[in-house]
XYZ file of C-alpha atoms in Angstrom:
177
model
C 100.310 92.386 95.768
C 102.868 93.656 97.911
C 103.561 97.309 98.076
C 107.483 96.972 96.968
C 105.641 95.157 93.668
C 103.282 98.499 93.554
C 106.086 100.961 93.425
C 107.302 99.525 90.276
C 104.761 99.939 88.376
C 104.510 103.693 87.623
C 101.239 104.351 87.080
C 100.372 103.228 90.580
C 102.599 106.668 91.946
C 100.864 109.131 89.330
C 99.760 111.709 91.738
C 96.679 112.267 88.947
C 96.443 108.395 88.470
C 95.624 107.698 92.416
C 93.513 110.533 92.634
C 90.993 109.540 90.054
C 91.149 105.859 90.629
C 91.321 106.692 95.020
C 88.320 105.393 95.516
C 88.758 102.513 93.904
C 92.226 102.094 95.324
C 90.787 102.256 98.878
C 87.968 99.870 98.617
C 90.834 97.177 97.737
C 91.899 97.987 101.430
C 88.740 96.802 102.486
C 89.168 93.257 101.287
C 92.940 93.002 102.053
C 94.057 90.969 104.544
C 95.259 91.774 107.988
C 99.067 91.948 106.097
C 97.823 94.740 103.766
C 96.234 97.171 106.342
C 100.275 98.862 106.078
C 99.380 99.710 102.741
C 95.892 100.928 103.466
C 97.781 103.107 106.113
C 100.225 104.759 103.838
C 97.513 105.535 101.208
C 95.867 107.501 104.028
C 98.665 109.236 104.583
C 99.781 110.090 101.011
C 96.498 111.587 100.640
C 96.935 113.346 104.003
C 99.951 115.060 101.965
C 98.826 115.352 98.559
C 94.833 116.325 98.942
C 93.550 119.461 100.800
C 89.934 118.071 100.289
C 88.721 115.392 99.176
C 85.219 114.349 97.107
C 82.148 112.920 99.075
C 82.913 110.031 97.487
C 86.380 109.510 98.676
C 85.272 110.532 102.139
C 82.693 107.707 102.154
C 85.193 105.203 101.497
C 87.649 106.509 103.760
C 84.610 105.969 106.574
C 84.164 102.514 105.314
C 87.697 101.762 105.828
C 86.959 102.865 109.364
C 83.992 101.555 110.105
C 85.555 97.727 108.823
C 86.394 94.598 110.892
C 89.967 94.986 109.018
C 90.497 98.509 111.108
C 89.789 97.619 114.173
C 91.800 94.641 114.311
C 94.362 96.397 113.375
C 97.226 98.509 114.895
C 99.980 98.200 117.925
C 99.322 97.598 121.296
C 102.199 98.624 123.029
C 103.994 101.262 121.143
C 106.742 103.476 122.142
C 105.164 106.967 123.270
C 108.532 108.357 122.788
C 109.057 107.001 119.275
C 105.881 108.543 118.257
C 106.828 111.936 119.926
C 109.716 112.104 118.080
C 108.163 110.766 114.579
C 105.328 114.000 115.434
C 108.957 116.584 115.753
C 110.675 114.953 112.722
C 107.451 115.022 110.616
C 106.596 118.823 111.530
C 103.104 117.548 113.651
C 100.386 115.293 113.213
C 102.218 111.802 111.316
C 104.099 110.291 113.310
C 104.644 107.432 110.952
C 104.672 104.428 113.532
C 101.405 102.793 111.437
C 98.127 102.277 113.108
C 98.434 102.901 117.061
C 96.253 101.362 119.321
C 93.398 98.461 118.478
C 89.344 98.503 118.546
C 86.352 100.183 116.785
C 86.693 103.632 115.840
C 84.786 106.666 116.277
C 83.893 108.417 113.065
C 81.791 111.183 112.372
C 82.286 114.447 110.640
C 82.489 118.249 111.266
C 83.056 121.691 110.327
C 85.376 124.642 111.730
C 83.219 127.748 111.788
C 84.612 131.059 110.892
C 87.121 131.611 114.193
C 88.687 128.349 113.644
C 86.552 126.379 116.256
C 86.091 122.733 115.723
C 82.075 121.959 116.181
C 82.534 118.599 117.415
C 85.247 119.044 120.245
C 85.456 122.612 120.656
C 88.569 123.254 120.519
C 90.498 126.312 118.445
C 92.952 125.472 115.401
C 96.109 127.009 116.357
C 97.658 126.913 113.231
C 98.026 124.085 110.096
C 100.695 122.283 109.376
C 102.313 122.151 106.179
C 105.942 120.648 104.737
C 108.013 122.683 103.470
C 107.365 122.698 99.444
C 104.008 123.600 100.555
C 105.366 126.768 102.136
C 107.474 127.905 99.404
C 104.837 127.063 96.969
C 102.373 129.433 99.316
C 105.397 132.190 99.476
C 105.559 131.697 95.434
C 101.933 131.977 94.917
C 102.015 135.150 97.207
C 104.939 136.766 95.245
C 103.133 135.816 92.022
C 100.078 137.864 93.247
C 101.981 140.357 94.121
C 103.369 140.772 91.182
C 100.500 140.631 88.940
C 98.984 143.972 91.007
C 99.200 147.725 90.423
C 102.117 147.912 92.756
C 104.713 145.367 90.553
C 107.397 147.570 91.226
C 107.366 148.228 94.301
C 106.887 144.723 95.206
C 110.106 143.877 93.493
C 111.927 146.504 94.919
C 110.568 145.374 98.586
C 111.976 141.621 97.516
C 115.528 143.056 96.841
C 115.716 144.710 99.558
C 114.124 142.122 101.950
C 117.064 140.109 100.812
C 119.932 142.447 100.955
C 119.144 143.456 104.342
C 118.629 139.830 105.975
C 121.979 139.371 104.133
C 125.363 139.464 106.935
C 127.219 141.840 104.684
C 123.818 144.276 104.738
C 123.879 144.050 108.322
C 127.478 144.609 108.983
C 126.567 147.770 106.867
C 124.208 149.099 109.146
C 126.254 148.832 112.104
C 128.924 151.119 111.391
C-alpha cells in the first residue's frame, strides 16, 4: 500500500489507533520493500513527535527495524549537508526531514542519562530538549493549571495579569514617563 492510500483511511492517523497497533505497524516495515522504507521512516518520526516513551515492546521492534537488511540498504549517499542544516533550523533541532542519510549497518544499543543529564554511553551532557511549539504551550498550560490549583490561586492570577500588562507596549510607554 502506498502511504497517499494510508492517509485516507482514518483509522490509520488515530493518534490512539497507531499507538496500540505500533508494534504491529512497524513489523510491516520489516517486510516492505526497499520502496516502503519512506514510510517506515516517517512512522519513526511521528512517534519521535507524538511518544515521550515508548513500551519495551515497541523499543524491540524499533531495534529490529535497525538491525534489518531493509535498513541498511537504505538511505542517501550523497546528500546536501546544507539542506539538512537548514531542515535541523526549520524543524527546531534534531529532524531534519531529508529521509534516511547515509547507507550500512547500524549501531544500536541502549542507555540511560543519570541524574545531571549525562548520557552513559557517549558522555556527553544534554543541553536542553527540544520540543515544538504546542508542546510548549501545553507545558506553560499545565504549569498555569498547577498553579492555579495551589494555596496561592490568587496571587497567581494576579501575577498573570500583570505579566501581561507590563510586556504590553502601552504598559511600557507607561513606565517611561
Amino acid at each position: 500500500m502506498r502511504i497517499e492510500h494510508m492517509r485516507s483511511m482514518p483509522t490509520w492517523w488515530n493518534p490512539v489507533w497507531l499507538l496500540k497497533n505500533l508494534s504491529s505497524v512497524l513489523c510491516l516495515g520489516l517486510v516492505w520493500s526497499r520502496g516502503g522504507v519512506d514510510q517506515v521512516y516517517e512512522m519513526m518520526h511521528r512517534l519521535r513527535a507524538s511518544v515521550r516513551q515508548v513500551s519495551e515492546s515497541t523499543a524491540e521492534v524499533v531495534e529490529r527495524w535497525f538491525n534489518s537488511e531493509d535498513a541498511a540498504g537504505v538511505g542517501e549517499e550523497n546528500w546536501d549537508v546544507g539542506k539538512v542544516r537548514e531542515g535541523v533550523v526549520k524543524g527546531g533541532g534534531g529532524w531534519h526531514g531529508q529521509g534516511w542519510l547515509g547507507k550500512g549497518k547500524w549501531k544500536v544499543g541502549r542507555t540511560e542519562m543519570d541524574e545531571a543529564g549525562v548520557c552513559q554511553s557517549c558522555g556527553e551532557k544534554l543541553v536542553g530538549i527540544d520540543i515544538d511549539p504546542r508542546e510548549t504551550e501545553n507545558f506553560a498550560s499545565s504549569l498555569t493549571k498547577l498553579a492555579c490549583q495551589r494555596e496561592v490561586k490568587a496571587d497567581f492570577v494576579q501575577f498573570q495579569v500583570w505579566h501581561q500588562l507590563s510586556a504590553s507596549p502601552k504598559f511600557l510607554r507607561f513606565m517611561e514617563n
